[in-house]
Structures are given as C-alpha cells and as structure tokens.
Coordinates of C-alpha atoms in Angstrom, one line a residue:
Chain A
X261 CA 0.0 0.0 0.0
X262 CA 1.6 3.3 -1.0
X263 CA 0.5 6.5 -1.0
X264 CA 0.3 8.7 -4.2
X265 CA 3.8 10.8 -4.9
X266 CA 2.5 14.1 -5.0
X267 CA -0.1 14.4 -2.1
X268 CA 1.1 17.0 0.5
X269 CA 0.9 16.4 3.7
X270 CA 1.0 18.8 6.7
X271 CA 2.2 17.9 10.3
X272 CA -1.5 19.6 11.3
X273 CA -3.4 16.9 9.1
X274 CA -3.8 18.6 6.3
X275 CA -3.7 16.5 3.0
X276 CA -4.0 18.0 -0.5
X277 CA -4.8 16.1 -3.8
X278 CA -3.5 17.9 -6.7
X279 CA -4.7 15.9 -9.1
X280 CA -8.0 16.6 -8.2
X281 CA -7.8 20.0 -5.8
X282 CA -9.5 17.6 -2.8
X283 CA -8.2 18.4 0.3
X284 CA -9.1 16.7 3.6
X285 CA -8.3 17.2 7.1
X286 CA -7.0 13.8 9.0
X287 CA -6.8 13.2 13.0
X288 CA -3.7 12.8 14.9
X289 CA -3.5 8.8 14.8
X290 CA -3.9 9.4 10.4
X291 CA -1.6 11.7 10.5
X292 CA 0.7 9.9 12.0
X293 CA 0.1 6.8 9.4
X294 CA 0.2 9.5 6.8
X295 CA 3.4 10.3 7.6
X296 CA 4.5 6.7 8.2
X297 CA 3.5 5.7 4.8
X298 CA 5.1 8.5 3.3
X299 CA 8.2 7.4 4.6
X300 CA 7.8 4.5 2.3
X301 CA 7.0 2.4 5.9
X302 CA 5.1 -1.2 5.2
X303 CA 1.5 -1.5 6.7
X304 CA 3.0 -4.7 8.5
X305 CA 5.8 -2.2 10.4
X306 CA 3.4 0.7 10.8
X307 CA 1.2 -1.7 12.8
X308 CA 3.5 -2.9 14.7
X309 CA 4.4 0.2 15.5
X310 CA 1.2 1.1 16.6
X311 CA 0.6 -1.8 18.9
X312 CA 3.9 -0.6 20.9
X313 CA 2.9 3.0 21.0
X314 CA -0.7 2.9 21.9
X315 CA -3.5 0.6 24.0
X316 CA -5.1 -1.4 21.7
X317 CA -5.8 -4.6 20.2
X318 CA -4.8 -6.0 17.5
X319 CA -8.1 -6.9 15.9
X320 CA -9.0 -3.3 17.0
X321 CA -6.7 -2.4 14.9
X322 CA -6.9 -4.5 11.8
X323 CA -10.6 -3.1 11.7
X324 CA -9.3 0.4 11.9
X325 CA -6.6 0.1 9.5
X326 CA -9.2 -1.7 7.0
X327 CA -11.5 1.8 7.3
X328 CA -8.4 4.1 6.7
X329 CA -7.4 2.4 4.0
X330 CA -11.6 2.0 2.1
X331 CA -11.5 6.0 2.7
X332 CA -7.9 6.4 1.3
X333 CA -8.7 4.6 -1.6
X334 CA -12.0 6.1 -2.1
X335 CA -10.1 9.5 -1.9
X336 CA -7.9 8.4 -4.4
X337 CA -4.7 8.8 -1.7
X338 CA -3.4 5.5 -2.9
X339 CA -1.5 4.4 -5.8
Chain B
X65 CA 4.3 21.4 3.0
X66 CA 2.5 22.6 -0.1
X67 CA 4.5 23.3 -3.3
X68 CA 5.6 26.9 -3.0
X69 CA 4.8 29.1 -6.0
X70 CA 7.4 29.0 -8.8
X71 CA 8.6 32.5 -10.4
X72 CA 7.8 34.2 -13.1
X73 CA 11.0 33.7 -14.8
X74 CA 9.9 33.4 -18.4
X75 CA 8.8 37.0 -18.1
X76 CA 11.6 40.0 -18.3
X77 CA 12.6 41.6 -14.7
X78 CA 12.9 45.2 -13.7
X79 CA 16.6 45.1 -14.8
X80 CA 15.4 46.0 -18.2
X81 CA 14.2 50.0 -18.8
X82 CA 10.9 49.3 -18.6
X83 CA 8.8 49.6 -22.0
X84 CA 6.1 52.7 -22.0
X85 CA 3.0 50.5 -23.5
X86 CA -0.6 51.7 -24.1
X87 CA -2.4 48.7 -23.9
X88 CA -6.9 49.0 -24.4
X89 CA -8.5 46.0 -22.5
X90 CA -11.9 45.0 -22.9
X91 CA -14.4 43.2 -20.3
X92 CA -14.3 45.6 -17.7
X93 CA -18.0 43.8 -16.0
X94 CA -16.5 42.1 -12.9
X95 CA -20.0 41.2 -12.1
X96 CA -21.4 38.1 -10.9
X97 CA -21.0 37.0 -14.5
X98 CA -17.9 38.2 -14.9
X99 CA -16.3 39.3 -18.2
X100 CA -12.0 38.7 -17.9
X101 CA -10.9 42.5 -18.5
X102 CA -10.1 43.2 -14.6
X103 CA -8.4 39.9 -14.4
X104 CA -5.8 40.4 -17.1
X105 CA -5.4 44.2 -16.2
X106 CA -4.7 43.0 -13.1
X107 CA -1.9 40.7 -14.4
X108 CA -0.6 43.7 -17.0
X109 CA 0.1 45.6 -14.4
X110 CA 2.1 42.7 -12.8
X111 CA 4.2 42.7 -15.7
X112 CA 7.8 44.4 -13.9
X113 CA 9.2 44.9 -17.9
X114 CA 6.1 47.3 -19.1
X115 CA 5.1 51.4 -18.0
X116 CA 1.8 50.6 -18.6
X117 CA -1.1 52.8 -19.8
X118 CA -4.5 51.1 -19.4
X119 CA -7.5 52.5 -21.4
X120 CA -10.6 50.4 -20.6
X121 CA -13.4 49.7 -23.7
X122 CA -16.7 49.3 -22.3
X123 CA -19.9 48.6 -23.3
X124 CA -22.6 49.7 -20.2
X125 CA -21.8 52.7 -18.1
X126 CA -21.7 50.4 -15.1
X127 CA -19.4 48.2 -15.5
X128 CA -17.1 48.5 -12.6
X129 CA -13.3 48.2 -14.0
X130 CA -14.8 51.7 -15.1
X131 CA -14.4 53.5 -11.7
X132 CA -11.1 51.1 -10.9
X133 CA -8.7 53.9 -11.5
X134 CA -6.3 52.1 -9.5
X135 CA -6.1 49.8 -12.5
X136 CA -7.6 51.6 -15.6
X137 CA -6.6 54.8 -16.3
X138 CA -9.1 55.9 -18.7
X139 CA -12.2 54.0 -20.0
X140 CA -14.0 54.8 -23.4
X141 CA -17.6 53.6 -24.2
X142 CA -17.4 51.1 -27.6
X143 CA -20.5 49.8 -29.8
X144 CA -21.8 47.0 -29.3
X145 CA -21.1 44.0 -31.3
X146 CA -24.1 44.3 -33.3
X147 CA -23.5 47.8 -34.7
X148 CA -20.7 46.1 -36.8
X149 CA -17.2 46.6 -37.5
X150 CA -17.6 49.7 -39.4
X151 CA -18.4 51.9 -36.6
X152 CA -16.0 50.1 -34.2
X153 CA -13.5 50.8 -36.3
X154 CA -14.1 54.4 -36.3
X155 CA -14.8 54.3 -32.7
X156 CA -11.8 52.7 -32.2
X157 CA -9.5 55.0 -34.6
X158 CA -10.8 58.1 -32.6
X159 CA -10.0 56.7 -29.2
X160 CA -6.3 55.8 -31.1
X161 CA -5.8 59.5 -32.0
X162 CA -6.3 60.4 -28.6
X163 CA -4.6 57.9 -26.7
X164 CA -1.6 55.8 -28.9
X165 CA -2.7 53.0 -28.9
X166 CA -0.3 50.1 -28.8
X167 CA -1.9 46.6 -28.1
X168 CA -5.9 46.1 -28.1
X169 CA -6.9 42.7 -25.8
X170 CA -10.2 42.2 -26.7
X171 CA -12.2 39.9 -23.6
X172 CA -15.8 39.1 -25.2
X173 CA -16.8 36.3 -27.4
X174 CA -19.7 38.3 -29.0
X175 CA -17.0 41.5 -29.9
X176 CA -14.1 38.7 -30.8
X177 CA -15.1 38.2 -34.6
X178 CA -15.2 42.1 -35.3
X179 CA -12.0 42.7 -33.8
X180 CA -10.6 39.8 -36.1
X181 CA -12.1 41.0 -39.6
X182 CA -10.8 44.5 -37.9
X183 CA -7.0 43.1 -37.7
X184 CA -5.5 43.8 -40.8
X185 CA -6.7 47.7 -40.2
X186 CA -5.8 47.7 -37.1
X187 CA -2.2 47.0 -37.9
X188 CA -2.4 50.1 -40.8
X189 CA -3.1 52.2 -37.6
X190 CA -0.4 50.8 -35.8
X191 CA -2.3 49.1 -33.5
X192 CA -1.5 45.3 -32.3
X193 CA -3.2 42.1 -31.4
X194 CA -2.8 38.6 -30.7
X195 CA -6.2 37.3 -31.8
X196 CA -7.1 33.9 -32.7
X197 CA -8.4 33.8 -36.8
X198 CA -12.2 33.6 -37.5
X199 CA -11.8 30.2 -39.0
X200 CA -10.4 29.2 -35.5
X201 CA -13.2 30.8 -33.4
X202 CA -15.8 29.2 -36.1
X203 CA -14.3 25.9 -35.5
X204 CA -14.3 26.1 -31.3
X205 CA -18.0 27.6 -31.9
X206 CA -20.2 25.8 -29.7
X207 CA -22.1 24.6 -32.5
X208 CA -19.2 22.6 -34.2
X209 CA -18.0 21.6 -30.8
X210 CA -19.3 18.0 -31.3
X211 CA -17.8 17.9 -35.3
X212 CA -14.8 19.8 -33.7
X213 CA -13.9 16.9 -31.2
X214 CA -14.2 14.7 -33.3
X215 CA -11.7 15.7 -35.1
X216 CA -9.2 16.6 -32.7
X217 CA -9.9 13.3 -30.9
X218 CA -11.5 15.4 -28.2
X219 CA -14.7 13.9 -26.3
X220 CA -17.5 16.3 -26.6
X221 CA -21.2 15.7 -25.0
X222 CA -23.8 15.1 -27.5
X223 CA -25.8 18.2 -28.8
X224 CA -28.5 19.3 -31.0
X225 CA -29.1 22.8 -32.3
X226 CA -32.6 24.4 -31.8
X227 CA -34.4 26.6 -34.0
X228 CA -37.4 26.4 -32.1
X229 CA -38.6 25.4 -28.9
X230 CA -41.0 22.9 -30.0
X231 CA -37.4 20.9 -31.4
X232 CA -36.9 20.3 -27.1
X233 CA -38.9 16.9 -27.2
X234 CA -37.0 15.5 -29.9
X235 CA -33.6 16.5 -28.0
X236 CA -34.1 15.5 -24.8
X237 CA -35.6 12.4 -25.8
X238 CA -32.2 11.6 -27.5
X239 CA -29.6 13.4 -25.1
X240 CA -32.0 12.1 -21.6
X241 CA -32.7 14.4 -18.7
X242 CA -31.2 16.4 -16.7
X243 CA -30.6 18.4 -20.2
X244 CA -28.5 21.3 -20.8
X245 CA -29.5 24.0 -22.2
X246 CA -27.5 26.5 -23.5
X247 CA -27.5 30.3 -24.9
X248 CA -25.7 30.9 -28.3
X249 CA -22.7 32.8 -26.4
X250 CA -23.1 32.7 -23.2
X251 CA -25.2 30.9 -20.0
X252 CA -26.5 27.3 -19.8
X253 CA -29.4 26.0 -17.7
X254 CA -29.8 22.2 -16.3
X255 CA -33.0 21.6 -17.0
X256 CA -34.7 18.4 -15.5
X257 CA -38.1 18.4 -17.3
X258 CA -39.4 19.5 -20.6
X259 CA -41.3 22.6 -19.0
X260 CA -37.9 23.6 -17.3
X261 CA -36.1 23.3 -21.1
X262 CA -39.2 25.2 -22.7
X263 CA -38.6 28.1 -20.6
X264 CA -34.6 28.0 -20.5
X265 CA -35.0 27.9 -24.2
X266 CA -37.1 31.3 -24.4
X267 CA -34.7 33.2 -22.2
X268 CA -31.4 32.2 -23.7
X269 CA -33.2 33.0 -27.5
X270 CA -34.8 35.7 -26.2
X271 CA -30.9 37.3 -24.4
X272 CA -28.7 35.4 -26.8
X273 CA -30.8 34.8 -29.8
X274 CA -31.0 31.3 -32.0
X275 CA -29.8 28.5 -32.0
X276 CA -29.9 27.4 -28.7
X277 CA -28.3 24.5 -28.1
X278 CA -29.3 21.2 -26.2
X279 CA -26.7 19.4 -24.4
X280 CA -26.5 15.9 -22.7
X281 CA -25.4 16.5 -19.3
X282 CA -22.5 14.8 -17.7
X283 CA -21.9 14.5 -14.1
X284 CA -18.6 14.9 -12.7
X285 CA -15.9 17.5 -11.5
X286 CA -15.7 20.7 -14.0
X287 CA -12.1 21.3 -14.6
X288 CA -11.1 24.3 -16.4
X289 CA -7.5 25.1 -18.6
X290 CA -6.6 28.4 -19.1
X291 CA -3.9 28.0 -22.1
X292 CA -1.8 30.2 -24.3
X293 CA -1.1 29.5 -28.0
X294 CA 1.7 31.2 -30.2
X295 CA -0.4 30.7 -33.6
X296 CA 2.0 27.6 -34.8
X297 CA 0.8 25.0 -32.8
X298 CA 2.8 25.5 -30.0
X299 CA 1.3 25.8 -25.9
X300 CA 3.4 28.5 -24.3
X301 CA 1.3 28.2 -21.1
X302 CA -1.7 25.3 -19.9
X303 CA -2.3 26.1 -16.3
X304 CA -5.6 23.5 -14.9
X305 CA -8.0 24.8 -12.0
X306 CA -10.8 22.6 -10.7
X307 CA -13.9 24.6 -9.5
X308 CA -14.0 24.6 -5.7
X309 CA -17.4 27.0 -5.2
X310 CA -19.5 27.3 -8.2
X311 CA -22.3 30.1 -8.5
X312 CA -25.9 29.7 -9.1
X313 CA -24.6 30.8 -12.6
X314 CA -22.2 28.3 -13.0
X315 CA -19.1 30.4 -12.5
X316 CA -16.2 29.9 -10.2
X317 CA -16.2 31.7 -7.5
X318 CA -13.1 29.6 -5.8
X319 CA -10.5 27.5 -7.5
X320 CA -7.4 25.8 -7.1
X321 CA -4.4 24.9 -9.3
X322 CA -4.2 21.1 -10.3
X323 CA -1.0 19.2 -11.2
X324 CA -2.3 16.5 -14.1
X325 CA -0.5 16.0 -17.2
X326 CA -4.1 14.9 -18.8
X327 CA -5.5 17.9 -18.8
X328 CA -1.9 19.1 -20.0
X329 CA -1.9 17.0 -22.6
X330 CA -5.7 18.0 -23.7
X331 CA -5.1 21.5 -23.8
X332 CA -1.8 21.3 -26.1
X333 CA -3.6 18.6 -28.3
X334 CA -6.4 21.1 -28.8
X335 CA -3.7 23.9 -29.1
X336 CA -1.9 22.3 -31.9
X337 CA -4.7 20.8 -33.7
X338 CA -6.2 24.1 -34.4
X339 CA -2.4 26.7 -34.4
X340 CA -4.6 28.9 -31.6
X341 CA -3.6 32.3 -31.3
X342 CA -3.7 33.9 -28.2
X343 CA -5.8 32.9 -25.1
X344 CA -8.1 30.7 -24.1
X345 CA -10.2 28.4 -21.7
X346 CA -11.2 24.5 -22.1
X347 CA -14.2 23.8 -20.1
X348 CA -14.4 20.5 -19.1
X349 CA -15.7 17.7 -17.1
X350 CA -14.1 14.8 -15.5
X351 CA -16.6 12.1 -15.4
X352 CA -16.6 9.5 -12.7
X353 CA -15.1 7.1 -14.8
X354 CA -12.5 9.3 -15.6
X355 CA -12.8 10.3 -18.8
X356 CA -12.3 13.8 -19.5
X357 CA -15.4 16.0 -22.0
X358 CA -15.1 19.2 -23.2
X359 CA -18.3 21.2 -22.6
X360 CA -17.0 24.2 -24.4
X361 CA -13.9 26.1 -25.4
X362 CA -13.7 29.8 -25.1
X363 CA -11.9 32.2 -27.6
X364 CA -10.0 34.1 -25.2
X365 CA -8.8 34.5 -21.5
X366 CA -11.2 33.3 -18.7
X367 CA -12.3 35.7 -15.7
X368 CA -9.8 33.8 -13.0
X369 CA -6.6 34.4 -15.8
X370 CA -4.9 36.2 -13.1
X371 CA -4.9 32.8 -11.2
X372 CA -2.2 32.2 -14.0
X373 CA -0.2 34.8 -13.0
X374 CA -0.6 33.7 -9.6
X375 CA 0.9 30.5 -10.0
X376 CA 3.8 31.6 -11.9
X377 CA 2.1 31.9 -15.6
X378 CA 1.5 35.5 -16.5
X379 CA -0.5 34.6 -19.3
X380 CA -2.1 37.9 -19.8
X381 CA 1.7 39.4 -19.9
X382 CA 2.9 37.0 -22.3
X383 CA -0.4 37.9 -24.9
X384 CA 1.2 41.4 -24.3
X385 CA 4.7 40.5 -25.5
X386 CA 3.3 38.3 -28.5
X387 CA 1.0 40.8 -29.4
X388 CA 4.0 42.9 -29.6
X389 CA 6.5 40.9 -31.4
X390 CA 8.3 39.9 -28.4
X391 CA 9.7 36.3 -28.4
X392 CA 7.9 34.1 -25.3
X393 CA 9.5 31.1 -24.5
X394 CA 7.1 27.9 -23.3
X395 CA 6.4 27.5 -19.7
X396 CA 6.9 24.3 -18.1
X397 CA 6.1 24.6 -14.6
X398 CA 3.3 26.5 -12.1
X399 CA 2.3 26.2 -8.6
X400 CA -0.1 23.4 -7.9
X401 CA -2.2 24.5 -5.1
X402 CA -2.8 27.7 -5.7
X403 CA -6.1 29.0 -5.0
X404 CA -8.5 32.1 -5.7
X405 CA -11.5 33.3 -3.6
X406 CA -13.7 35.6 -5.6
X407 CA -15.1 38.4 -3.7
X408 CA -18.0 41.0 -3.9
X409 CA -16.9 44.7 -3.0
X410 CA -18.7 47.6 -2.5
X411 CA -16.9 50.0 -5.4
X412 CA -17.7 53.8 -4.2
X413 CA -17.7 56.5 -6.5
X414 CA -19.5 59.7 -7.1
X415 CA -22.3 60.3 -9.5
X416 CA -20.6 62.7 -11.5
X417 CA -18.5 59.7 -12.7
X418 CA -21.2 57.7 -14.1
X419 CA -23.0 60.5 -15.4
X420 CA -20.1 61.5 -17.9
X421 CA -19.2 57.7 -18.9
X422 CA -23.0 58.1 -19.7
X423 CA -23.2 61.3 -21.4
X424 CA -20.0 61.8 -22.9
X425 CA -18.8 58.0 -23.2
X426 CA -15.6 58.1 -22.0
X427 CA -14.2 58.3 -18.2

C-alpha cells in the first residue's frame, strides 16, 4: 500500500490532492500513518508500531486500518 | 508542506528600462457573471518589464473596472457588437488619435469576430493584437464543438441545435434528462423536465438569440485550462483549476491549481490541432469514470486568468509581449495548489463619474 507521490501532507493533518484540488483534514492517529506511509514504511511495520505505541488490540486495529485504508482509496490517496 | 509558488522567470525583470505600452482591454463587468478584462489588467500591471497605460473599452456605463482607477486609467464607451465593425472601427481610430494605442486585448466572445475582420486595419493604424483567426473561433464555436472533437480526438457531450422550442422533445428524448440547455454565447441552464427546457429555451433566445443548443449532461468535477497559444501550434502556457465553489450561474467563484499531465496533454492537443492564437479556456468535465469531455472552449482568457499569474504563468503578460512581437519562450512549470476566492466589494464612486461615462462616453 503506498501513497500517491505528489499528495502533500502537513504535520497539522492537512492532505491535498493535486490531481483533483481535494483536500481533507485527518486526526492525529492518520496523520501519524500519513506520515509513516510517506516514509515509504510497510502497513505490517506501521502496525507494529502502533501496537507498541498505543493501547489497543490488534483486531481493533486491523478493523481500523481496514476503514483508513476503504477511505484512502475512495479519496484516491493510494496508488 | 505545499508546493511553494514558482517564479515568473519566463517573463523579463525590472533590470530592463521598462517599456512605455498603451495597452486598451476590454471586459471591464467584474460582475457576478464576470467578463476577464479586470483579471488580465490585473496581471498587465504585474508585468515588472512594461510602464503601462490602461485605457478600458466598455460597453454599459456600469461596469465596474470603469471606476477602478487604481487599475484603468481611462475607459471609453465602444458599440456594441451588433453595430458592426464599421463603426468600431471608427470608434476605435478616434480613441487611437487620442490615446496611442499600442496593443488592443479584446475579452468578449460576442466583440471577438469584429475585432478579427478589424486586424489587418488595425495593424495600418499601428495598432496590435494577438487574436485567434475567424476560422479558428468558427471551429471552437459551440455549434461545431461536437464535429470539432471529433476531429481533434476530443470527447465532446452530444448536442443538438434548436431553432425552435418545440425541437426540445426530440432533443431530450435523444440526449436524456437532466438536459443542458444553452445560450448561443453565453449561460446554460440544467433543465430536469421539458417545462424547465421550454422556458430556459425562451430566455437564452430571447438574451442570446437562435440557436440554442441542447446538451447531454454529464456528471462529474468541472475542470477548467486556461492556455496560451503562439499561432504555430505550439502551448506557451496550460495552467488547470478545478472549480472549488461554483455560482448559481455556474461560474467559479473559488479554485485551485491542479497538477495533471491529462488535462496538459488535452489542452496542447487542442492547441496544436487548431495553431490557436492567443488565449483561451477549455471547459471540461471529468466524469466519474474518468474520462475527460469538453463542454466548451472559449476564444479568449477566462475571468480567473490572473490565477495564472498567480501560480507563476503571466499569461495575460505574455499575450502582451506576443501581441508585440516579443519572443515568449514555453512555460513548463506552475504552482499546484494555488487558489482564488472571488469576492464582492462595494466600489464607491460619485455620481458625477457615471454620469459623464453616460453622457460623454468616456471616463
């Protein structure tokens, strides 16, 4: 899963499309995965990284990841 | 971090004497319809290499570039389009022994094919422009848009030409509902049932005259170019903006730079299929498959041109310097992400000054 080249990302949340002029406005925890992913991290290590850095479970988290990733897509973030 | 804007190093600096230009510019109705003459004074003026002179040409005592003296210095009253190029011509030669003219930018599509018969005269009085031809603005003309795209490879809505508003059955019952309906030169209604087409029909004919034309509609994003041809076939500038706030009249009233080389692409296959000359503005829609149709192409700059200049393409500045035999060498690159918010404002004058662009025609 990558993320397109050319969206910008802000440390605030702020993501920008320029291929279509969307922009959106992400939470802290996207933001963070934003920023993991743009750093060409794989979704296995940014999990990982996830389940040492915050509370949760892991099928928690494979159910959150799944709806990040449906509204990435649908957003056209994703190559 | 967004992409920062790129400079406007295609365009001479202020290390250059600066040349004294008298440049006339039409379209001075920043309205909420708005004609492009503000726009692309605005981006004249940002031009560091020119002293310019603005003279406005208007065509109703209140348009308000008019009372911008900020950016026009002097405004003269013109025909209209349908008195004919005769009497603009002498119009024009009168406001040319007063003023010097050096460049004319003519804004309007209605006033575009006058000012191209008028070219060759023009020149004899020493006067410049950077016009596209009449066979070019006959073969962008909304009616040959569909014949047009076809053969430029360009995907173009299906449309039908109506003489008469009992023809809207037979349209819409081959192009579906919502229908577009659309005015000869300008404005377009969605029209979701035949009533709603009947009466679009009789105000566009009754404003714009016959034919209207019928359109099939097609959802999506609307996507506009702004582009600059050098009359061989070559794009000196394509800059894309998506439509971020549209008014009830279908104009932008907020947009933002795009980086895709589609709509790139689009605008210099349309550029070098037909040698344009001078400005002008794809309309088009990106359907949700994709695919990219033109809805229309207009003959000259768009109202948001100085978004161009914004993003690093001066493309009212370059006109300038074609218009005046200047060479212009191709962009390549422009911010992505810029944007424009249109905004209403309250212009104040006195009624002295719209009495004597009234009376006497000139300001």
């Amino acid at each position: 899963m990558k993320l397109r080249k050319n969206i910008a990302t802000s440390e605030t949340g702020f993501i920008f499309n320029p291929a279509t002029g969307d922009s959106f406005a992400a939470n802290g925890l996207a933001t963070e995965i934003l920023q993991l992913l743009k750093q060409d991290r794989s979704p296995a290590d940014i999990k990982t990284h996830l389940l040492n850095r915050y509370d949760v479970e892991p099928r928690q988290l494979e159910k959150d990841w799944d709806d990040l990733v449906a509204q990435l897509r649908d957003f056209q973030l994703l190559d | 971090m967004l992409p920062s804007p790129v400079s406007d190093s295609h365009l001479p600096t202020t290390d250059h004497p600066k040349r004294r230009c008298t440049v006339a510019v039409t379209g001075l109705n920043a309205i909420d319809s708005p004609g492009p003459g503000v726009a692309v004074i605005r981006a004249l003026r940002e031009a560091a290499e020119f002293e310019l002179r603005v003279i406005g040409l208007s065509y109703e005592a209140l348009e308000p570039g008019i009372y911008l003296h900020d950016l026009v210095d002097k405004t003269y009253q013109l025909p209209y389009p349908s008195a004919g190029t005769q009497v603009l011509l002498e119009r024009l030669r009168e406001i040319h022994e007063r003023e010097g003219l050096d460049v004319i930018i003519p804004n309007f599509d209605a006033e575009l094919p006058n000012f191209a018969r008028l070219v060759p005269r023009l020149e004899a009085l020493g006067i410049r422009t950077f016009l596209p031809t009449l066979g070019q603005l006959e073969a962008r003309d909304k009616l040959n848009l569909r014949a047009f795209g076809e053969e430029h490879g360009l995907l173009v809505p299906r449309q039908r030409p109506l003489h008469r508003a009992d023809e809207l059955a037979a349209a819409a019952e081959q192009l579906g509902y919502p229908l577009v309906v659309k005015g000869k030169f300008y404005d377009a209604t969605v029209a979701h049932t035949l009533e709603q087409a009947r009466q679009a029909f009789h105000q566009l004919s009754a404003k714009w005259g016959l034919p209207v034309i019928a359109q099939e509609f097609v959802p999506g994003h609307e996507i506009n170019v702004a582009a600059l041809g050098d009359g061989q076939g070559g794009t000196l500038s394509a800059v894309p903006m998506r439509k971020l706030y549209i008014t009830d009249k279908g104009k932008a009233w907020a947009g933002i730079t795009l980086e895709d080389e589609t709509l790139l692409q689009l605008a210099r296959r349309f550029v070098q299929g037909t040698r344009w000359r001078g400005g002008c503005e794809l309309e088009l829609m990106r359907a949700a498959d994709g695919r990219l149709y033109v809805l229309e192409i207009n003959p000259r700059f768009p109202a948001w041109i100085y978004l161009t200049a914004a993003a690093g393409q001066n493309q009212p500045a370059a006109l300038l310097r074609l218009a005046l035999g200047l060479p212009v060498e191709p962009w390549t690159t422009y911010a992505v992400g810029r944007m424009f918010i249109r905004y209403a404002w309250d212009l104040i004058t006195d009624n002295h000054e719209f009495h004597q662009i009234s009376a006497l025609g000139e300001l």
